[in-house]
CSV table of C-alpha atoms in Angstrom, one decimal:
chain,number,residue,atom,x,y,z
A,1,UNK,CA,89.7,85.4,88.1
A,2,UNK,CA,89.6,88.8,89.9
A,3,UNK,CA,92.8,88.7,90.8
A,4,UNK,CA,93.5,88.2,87.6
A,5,UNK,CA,91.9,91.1,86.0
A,6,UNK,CA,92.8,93.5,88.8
A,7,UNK,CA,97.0,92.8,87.8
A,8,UNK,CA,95.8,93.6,84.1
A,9,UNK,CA,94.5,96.5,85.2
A,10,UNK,CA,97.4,97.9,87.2
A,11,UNK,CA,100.1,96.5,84.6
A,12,UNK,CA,97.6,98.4,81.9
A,13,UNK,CA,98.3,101.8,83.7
A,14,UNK,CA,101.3,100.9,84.5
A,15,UNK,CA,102.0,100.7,80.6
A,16,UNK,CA,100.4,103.9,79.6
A,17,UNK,CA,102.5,105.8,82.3
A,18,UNK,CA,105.4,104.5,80.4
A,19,UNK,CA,104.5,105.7,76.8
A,20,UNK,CA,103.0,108.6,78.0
A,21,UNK,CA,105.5,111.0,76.6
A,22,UNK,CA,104.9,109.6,73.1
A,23,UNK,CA,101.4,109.7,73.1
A,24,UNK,CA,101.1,113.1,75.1
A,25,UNK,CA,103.0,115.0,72.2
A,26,UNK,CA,103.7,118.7,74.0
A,27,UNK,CA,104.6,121.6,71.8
A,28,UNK,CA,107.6,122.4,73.6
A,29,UNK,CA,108.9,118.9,72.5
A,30,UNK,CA,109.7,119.7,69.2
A,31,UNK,CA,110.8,122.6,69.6
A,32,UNK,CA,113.8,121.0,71.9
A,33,UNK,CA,114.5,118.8,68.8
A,34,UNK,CA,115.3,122.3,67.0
A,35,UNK,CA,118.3,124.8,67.0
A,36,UNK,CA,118.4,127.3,70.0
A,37,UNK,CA,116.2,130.0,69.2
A,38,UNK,CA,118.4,133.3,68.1
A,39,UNK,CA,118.0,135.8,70.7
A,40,UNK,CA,119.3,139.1,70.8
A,41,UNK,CA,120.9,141.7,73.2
A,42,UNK,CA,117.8,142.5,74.8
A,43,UNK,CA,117.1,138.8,75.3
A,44,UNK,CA,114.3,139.0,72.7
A,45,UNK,CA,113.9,137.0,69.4
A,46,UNK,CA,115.7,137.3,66.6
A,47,UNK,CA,113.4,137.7,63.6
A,48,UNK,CA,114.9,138.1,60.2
A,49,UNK,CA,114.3,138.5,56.5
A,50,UNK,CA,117.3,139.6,54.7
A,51,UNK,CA,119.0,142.8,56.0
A,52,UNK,CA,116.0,143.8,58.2
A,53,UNK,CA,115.7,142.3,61.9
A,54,UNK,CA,113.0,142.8,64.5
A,55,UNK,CA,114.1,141.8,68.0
A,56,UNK,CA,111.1,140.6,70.1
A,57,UNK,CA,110.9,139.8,73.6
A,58,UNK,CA,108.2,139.7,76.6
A,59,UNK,CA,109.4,142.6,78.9
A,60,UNK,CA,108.4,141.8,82.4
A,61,UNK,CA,110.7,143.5,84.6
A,62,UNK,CA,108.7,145.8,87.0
A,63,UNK,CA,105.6,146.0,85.0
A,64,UNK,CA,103.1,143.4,83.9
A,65,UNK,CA,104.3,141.4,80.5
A,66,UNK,CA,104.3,143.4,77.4
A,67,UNK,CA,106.0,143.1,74.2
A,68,UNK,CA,108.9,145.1,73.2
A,69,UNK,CA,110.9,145.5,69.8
A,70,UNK,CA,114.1,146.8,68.4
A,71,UNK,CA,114.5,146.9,65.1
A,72,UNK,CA,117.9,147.2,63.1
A,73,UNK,CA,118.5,147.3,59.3
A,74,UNK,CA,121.8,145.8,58.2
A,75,UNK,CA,123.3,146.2,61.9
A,76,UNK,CA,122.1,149.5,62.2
A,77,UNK,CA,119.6,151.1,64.8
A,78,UNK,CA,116.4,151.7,62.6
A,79,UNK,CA,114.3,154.7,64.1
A,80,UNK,CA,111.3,153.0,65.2
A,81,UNK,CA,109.0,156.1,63.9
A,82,UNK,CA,109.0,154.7,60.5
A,83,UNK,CA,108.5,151.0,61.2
A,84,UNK,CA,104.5,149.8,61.6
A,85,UNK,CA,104.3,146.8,63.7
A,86,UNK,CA,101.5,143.9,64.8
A,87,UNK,CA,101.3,141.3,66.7
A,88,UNK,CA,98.7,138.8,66.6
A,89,UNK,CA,98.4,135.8,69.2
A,90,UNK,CA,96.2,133.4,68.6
A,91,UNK,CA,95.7,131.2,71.7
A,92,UNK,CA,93.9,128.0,72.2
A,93,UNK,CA,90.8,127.4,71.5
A,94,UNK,CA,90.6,130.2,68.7
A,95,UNK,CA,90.8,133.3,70.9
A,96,UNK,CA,93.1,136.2,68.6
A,97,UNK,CA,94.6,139.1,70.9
A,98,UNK,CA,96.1,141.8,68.1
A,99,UNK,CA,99.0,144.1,69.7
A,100,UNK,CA,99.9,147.3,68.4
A,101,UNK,CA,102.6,149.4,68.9
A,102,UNK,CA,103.6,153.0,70.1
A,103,UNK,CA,107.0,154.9,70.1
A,104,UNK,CA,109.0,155.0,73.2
A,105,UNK,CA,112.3,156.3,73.2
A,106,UNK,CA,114.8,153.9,70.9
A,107,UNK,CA,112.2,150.6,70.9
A,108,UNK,CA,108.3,150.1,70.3
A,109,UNK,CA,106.3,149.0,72.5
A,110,UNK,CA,103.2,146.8,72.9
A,111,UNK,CA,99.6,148.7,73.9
A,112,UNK,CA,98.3,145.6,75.9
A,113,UNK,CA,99.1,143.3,78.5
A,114,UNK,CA,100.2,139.3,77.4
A,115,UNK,CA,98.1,137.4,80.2
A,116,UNK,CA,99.0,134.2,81.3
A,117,UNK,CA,99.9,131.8,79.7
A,118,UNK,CA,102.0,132.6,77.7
A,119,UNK,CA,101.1,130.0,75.4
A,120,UNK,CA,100.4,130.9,71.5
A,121,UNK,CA,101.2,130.9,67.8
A,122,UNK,CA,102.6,134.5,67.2
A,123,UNK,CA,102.0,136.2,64.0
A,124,UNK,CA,104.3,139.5,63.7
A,125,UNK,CA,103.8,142.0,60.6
A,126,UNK,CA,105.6,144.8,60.0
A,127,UNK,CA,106.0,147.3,57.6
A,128,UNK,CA,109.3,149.2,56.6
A,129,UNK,CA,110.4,151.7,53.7
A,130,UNK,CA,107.3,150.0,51.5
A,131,UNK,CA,107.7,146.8,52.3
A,132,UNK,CA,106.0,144.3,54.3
A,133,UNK,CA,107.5,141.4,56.4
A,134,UNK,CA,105.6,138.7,58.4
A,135,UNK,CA,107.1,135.7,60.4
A,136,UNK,CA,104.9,132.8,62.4
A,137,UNK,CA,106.0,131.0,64.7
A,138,UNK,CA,104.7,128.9,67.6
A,139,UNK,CA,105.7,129.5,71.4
A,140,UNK,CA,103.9,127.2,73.7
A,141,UNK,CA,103.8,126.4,77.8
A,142,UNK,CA,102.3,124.0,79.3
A,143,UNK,CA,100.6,122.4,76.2
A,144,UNK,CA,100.2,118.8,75.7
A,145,UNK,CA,98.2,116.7,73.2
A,146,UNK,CA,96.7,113.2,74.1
A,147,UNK,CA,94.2,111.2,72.6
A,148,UNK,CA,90.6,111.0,74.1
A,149,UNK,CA,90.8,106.6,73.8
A,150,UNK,CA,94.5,107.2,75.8
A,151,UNK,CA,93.0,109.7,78.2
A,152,UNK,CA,90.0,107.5,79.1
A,153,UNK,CA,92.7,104.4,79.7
A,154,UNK,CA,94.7,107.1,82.1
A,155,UNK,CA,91.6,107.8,84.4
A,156,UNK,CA,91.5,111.9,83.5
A,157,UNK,CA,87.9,113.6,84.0
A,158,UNK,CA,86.8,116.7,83.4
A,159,UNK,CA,84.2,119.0,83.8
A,160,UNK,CA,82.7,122.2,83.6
A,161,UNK,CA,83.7,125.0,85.7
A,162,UNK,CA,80.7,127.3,87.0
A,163,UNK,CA,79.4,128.1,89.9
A,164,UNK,CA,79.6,126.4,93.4
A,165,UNK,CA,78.1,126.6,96.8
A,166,UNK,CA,81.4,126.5,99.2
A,167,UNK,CA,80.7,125.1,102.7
A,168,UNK,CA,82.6,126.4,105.4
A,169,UNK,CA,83.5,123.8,108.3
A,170,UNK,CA,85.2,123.8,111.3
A,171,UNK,CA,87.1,121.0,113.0
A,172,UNK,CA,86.2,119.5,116.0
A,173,UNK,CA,87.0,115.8,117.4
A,174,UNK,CA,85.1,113.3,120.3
A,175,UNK,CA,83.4,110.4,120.7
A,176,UNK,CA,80.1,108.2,119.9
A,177,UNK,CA,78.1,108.0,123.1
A,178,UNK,CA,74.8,106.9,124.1
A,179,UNK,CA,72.3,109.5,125.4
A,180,UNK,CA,70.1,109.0,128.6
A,181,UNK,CA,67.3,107.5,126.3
A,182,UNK,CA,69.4,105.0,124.4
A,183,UNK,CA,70.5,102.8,128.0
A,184,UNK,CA,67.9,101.3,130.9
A,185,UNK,CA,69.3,99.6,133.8
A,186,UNK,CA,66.2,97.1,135.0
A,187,UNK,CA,65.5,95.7,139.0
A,188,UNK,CA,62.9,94.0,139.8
A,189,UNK,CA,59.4,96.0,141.1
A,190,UNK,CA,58.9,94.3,143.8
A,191,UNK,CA,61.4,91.9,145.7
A,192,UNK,CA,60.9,88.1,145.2
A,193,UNK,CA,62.7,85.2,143.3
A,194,UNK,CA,63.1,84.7,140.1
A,195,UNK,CA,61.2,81.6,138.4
A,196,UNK,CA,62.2,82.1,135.2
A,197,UNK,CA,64.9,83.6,132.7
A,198,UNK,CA,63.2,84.3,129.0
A,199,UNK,CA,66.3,86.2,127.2
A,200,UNK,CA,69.8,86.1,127.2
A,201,UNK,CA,72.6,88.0,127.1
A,202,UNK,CA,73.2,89.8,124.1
A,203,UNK,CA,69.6,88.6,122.5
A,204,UNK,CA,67.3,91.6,120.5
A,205,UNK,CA,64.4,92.6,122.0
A,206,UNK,CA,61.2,94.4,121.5
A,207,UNK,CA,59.5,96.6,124.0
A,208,UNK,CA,57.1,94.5,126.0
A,209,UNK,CA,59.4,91.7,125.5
A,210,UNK,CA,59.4,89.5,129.1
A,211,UNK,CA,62.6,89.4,130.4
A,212,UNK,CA,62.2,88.0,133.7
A,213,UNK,CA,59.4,86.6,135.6
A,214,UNK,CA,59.4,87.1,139.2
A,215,UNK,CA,57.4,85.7,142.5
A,216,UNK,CA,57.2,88.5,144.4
A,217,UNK,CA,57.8,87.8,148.4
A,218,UNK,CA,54.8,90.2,149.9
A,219,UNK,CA,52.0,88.6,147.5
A,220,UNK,CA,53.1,85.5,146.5
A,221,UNK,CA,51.8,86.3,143.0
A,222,UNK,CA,54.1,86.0,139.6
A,223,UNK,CA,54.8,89.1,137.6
A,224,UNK,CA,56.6,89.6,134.1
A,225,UNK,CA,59.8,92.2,134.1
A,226,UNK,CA,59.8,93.0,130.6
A,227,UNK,CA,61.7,95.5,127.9
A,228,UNK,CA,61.2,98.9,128.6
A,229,UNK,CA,62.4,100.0,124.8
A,230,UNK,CA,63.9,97.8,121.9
A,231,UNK,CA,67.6,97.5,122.0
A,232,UNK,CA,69.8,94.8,123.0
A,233,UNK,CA,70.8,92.9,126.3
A,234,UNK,CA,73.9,94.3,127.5
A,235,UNK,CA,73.9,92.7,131.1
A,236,UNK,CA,72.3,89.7,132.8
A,237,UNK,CA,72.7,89.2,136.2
A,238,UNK,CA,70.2,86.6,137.9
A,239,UNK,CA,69.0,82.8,137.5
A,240,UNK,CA,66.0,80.6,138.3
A,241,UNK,CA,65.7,80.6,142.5
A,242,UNK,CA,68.1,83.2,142.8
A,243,UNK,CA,66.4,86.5,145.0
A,244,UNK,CA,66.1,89.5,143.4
A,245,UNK,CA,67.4,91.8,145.7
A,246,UNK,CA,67.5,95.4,145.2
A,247,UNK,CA,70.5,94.8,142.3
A,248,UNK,CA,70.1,95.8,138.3
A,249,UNK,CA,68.8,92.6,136.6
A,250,UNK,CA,69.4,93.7,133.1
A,251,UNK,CA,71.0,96.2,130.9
A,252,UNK,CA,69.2,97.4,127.7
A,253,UNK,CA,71.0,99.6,125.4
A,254,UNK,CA,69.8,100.8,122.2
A,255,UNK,CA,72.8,101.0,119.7
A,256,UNK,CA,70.6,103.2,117.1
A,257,UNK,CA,70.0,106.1,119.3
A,258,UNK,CA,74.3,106.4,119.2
A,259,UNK,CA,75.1,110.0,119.2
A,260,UNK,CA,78.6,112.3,118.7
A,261,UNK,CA,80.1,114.5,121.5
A,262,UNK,CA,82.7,116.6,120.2
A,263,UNK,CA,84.7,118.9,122.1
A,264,UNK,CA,84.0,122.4,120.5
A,265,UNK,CA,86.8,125.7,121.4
A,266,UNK,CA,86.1,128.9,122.6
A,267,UNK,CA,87.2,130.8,119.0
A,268,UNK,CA,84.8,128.6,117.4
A,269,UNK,CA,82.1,128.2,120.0
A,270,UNK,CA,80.3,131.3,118.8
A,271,UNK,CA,79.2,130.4,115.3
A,272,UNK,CA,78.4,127.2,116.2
A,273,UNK,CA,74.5,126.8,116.5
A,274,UNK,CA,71.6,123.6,116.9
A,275,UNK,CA,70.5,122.7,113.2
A,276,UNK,CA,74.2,122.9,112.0
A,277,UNK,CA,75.1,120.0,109.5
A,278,UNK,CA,78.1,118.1,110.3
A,279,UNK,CA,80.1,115.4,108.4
A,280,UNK,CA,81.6,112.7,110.7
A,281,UNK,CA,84.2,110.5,110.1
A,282,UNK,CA,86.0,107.9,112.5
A,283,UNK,CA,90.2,107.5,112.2
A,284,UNK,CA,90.7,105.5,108.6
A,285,UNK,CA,87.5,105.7,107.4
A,286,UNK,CA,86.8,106.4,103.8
A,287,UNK,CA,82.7,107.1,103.8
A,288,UNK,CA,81.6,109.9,105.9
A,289,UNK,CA,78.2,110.0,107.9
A,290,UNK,CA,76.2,112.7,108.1
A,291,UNK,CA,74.5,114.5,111.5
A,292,UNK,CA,73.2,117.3,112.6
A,293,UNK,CA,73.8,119.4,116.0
A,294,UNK,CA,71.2,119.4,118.7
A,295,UNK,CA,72.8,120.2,121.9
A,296,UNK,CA,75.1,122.4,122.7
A,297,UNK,CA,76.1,122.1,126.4
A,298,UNK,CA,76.3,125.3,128.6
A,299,UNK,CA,78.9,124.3,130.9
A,300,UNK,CA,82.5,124.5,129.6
A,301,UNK,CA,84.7,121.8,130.1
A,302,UNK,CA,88.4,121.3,130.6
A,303,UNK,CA,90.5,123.4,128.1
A,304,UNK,CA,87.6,126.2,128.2
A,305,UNK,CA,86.0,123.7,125.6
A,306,UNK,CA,82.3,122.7,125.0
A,307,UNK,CA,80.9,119.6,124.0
A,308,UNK,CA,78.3,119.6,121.1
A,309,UNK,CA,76.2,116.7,120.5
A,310,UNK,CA,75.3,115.4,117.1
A,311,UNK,CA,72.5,113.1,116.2
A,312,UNK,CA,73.4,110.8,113.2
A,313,UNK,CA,71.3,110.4,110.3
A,314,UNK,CA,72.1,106.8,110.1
A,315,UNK,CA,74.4,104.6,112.4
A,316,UNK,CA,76.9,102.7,110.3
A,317,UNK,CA,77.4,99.4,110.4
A,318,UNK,CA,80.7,98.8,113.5
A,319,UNK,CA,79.9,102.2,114.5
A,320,UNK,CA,79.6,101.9,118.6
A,321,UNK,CA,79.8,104.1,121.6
A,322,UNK,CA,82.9,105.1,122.6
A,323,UNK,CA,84.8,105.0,119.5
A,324,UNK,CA,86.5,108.2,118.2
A,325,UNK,CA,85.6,110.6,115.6
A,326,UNK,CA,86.6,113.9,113.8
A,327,UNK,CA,83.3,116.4,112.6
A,328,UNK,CA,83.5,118.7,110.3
A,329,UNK,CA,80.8,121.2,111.4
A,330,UNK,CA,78.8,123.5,108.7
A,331,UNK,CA,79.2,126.9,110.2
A,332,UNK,CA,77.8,129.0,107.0
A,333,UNK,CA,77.8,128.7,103.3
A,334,UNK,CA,79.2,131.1,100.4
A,335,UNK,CA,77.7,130.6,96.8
A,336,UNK,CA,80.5,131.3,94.4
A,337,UNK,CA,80.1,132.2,90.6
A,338,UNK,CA,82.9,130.2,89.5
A,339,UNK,CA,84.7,127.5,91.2
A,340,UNK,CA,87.2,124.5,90.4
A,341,UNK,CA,87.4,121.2,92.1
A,342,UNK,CA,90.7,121.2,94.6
A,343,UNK,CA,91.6,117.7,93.4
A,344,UNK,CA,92.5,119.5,89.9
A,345,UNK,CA,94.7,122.0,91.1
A,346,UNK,CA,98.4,121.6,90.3
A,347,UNK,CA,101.9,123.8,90.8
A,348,UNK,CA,103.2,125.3,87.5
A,349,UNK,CA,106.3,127.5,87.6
A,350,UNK,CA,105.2,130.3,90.9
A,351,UNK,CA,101.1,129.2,90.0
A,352,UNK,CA,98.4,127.4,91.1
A,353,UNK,CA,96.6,126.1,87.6
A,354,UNK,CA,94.5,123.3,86.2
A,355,UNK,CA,94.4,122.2,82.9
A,356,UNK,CA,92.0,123.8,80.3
A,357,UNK,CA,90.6,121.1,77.7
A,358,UNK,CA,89.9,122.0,73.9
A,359,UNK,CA,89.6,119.2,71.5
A,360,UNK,CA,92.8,116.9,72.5
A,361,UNK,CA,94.7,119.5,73.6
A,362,UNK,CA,95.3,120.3,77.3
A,363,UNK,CA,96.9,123.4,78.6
A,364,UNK,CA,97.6,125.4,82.0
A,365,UNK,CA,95.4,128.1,82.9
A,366,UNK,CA,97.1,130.3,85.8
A,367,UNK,CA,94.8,131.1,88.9
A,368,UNK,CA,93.7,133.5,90.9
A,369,UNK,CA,91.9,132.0,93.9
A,370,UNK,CA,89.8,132.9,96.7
A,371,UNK,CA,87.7,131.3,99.6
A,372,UNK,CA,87.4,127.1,99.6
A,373,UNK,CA,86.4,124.3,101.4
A,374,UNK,CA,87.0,120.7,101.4
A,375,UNK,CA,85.8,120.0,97.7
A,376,UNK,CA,85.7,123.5,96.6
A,377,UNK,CA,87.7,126.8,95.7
A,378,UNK,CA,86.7,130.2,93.9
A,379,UNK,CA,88.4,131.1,90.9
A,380,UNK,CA,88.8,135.1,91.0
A,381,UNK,CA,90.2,135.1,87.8
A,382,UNK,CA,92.7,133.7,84.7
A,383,UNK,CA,89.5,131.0,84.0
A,384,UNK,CA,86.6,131.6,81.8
A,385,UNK,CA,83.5,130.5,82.9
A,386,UNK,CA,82.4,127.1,80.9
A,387,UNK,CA,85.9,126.3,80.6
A,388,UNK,CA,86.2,122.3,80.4
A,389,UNK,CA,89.2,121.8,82.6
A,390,UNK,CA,90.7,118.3,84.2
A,391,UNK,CA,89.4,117.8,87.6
A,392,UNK,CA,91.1,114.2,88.6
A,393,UNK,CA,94.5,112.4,87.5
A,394,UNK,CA,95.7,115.8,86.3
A,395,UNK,CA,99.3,115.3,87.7
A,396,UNK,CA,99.5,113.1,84.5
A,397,UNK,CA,99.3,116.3,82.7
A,398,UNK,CA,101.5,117.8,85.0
A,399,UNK,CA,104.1,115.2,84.3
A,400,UNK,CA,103.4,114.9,80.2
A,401,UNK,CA,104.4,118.8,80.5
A,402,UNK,CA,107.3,118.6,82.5
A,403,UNK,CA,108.6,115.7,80.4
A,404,UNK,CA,108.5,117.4,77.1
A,405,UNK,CA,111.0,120.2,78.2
A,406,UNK,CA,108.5,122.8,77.3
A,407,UNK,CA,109.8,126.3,79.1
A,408,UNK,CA,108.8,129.7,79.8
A,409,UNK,CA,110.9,131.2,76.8
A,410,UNK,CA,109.8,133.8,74.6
């Protein structure tokens, strides 16, 4: 039965992968379903009302991305001193930017900078020998629409984007060891034969716990070799009527007191300090354990290297001496005001964006970033602080976007 409902599952996503571009409806997809826009000899937009055309386009050619307009009157160059123009974009979520414009030379130009993305419904209004004009129109990037019910079924989460505490790591790899305390090697006190044989080997013991007992050959007299420290028996070596001679009996090893000794280089040596946490993680494994450093050893080993030791907070189960690890070692911390989860982060045209959530709708929001770690990066800017943005499965998005053909056209 399982079984069973783990295939629905997967066919389930598997389904909702396939219909996606129906349910995801992206603003750019219907405008593909429409005429070419008209565009002009300056590459701008052709907006008309009778004889009376306004040409405009995002200029963005050596300077940051303004609007610019031409305006003509039955084919003719209209002087653009006795035109009154305004822009209004209103963006998603509500948010209005209103663009005026000046004289320069033969065009007018915008007085503020269009911010990324580029993504709006565009209101233009413009006044001409007494009469006004106004055209709306949408022009939309990176948009998509998808229901809450179908984004639930798809996996995508979001959240919040505020501050952060960033934790920056270094890398450094070894192996789990025993320390001196965690291992006893046991001989008998005084020579004799063994009479008895209580535990054996690989039995748990306590400390106190007789091991061995022993007649020793100067007195005659029975005595009890027992466990030094709880742990188990690694090694047995001796029977009944066998002598003890002067050779190790018994091995006790204490599995819990397992440390990490990773192998530390001299760029990183220096910032590197006991009470450090560390994360540890052995090759394949998907939960990490967490330590802290209490050793550093003085002597440098081969490759100029150090060794740092790391007591575990808790052993895992299967975790045993000598088996390889990679630590990720807390060397300092850097509270951020705003940050984004790296999992979120997607490629969009030449930026690094996640998707902004308002309502249904989804769209990019371009990034400027700064310091991260392994969960973590600062958002220096093109983000709003309380922004609800998608921080898993947002290559779905990604793809929705890509799919419905909507461009970087204005």
């Amino acid at each position: 039965m399982k079984v069973a409902i783990k295939n629905i599952g997967l066919l389930l996503v598997v389904c909702l992968l396939a219909i996606l571009p129906t349910v995801g409806i992206a603003a750019g997809a219907v405008e593909n379903e429409e005429a070419e826009p008209d565009k002009g000899p300056n590459n701008g937009l052709m907006l008309r009302e009778g004889s009376f055309v306004v040409e405009l386009a995002i200029f963005e050619t050596g300077v940051p991305p303004e609007y610019r307009a031409w305006i003509t009157d039955d084919g003719k160059a209209v002087d653009p001193e006795v035109v009154e123009l305004e822009v209004v974009l209103t963006r998603l979520g509500g948010v209005r930017d209103e663009i005026g414009f000046t004289v320069q030379e033969s065009f007018l130009r915008g007085d503020m900078e269009i911010y990324e993305p580029h993504s709006f419904k565009v209101t233009v209004t413009a006044q001409y020998q007494g009469k006004n004009y106004q055209w709306q129109y949408d022009s939309f990037e990176g948009r998509t629409t998808i229901d809450q019910e179908v984004a639930d079924s798809m996996g995508v989460v979001t959240e919040v984007a505020g501050p952060a505490l960033l934790h920056e790591t270094i890398s450094a790899y070894g192996k789990l060891k025993l320390p001196p305390s965690g291992k006893r090697e046991l001989r008998a006190r005084f020579t004799g034969q063994i009479v008895r044989v209580h535990k054996k080997l690989g039995d748990t013991v306590s400390r106190g716990d007789i091991l061995f007992t022993i007649e020793s050959n100067d007195s005659l007299r029975s005595y009890s070799l027992r466990a030094p420290m709880p742990g188990v028996i690694a090694f047995m070596d001796g029977g009944a009527g066998e002598a003890t001679g002067e050779r190790i009996l018994a091995v006790i090893v204490d599995i819990e007191q397992t440390q990490a000794e990773v192998a530390v280089y001299p760029l990183d040596r220096q910032r590197v300090k006991e009470g450090n946490r560390v994360m540890l993680k052995q090759a394949g494994g998907k939960t990490p354990v967490s330590g802290e450093v209490i050793f550093i050893e003085p002597m440098a080993v081969s490759g100029q290297s150090q060794n740092v030791l790391i007591k575990l907070d808790k052993l895992p189960l299967g975790w045993k001496p000598g088996q390889f690890v990679a630590a990720e070692i807390e060397v300092a911390k850097h509270p951020v005001d705003l940050a984004v989860k790296r999992i979120g982060l997607q490629g969009f045209r030449d930026f690094t964006v996640v998707f902004a959530k308002v309502g249904q709708q989804y769209e990019v929001r371009m990034l400027e970033l700064g310091r991260q770690d392994k969960e973590w990066v600062e958002v220096l800017g093109g983000l709003k602080p309380g922004t609800e943005y998608v921080s898993e499965n947002s290559f779905l998005l990604k793809a929705d976007v890509e799919k419905s053909g909507a461009s970087h056209d204005h």
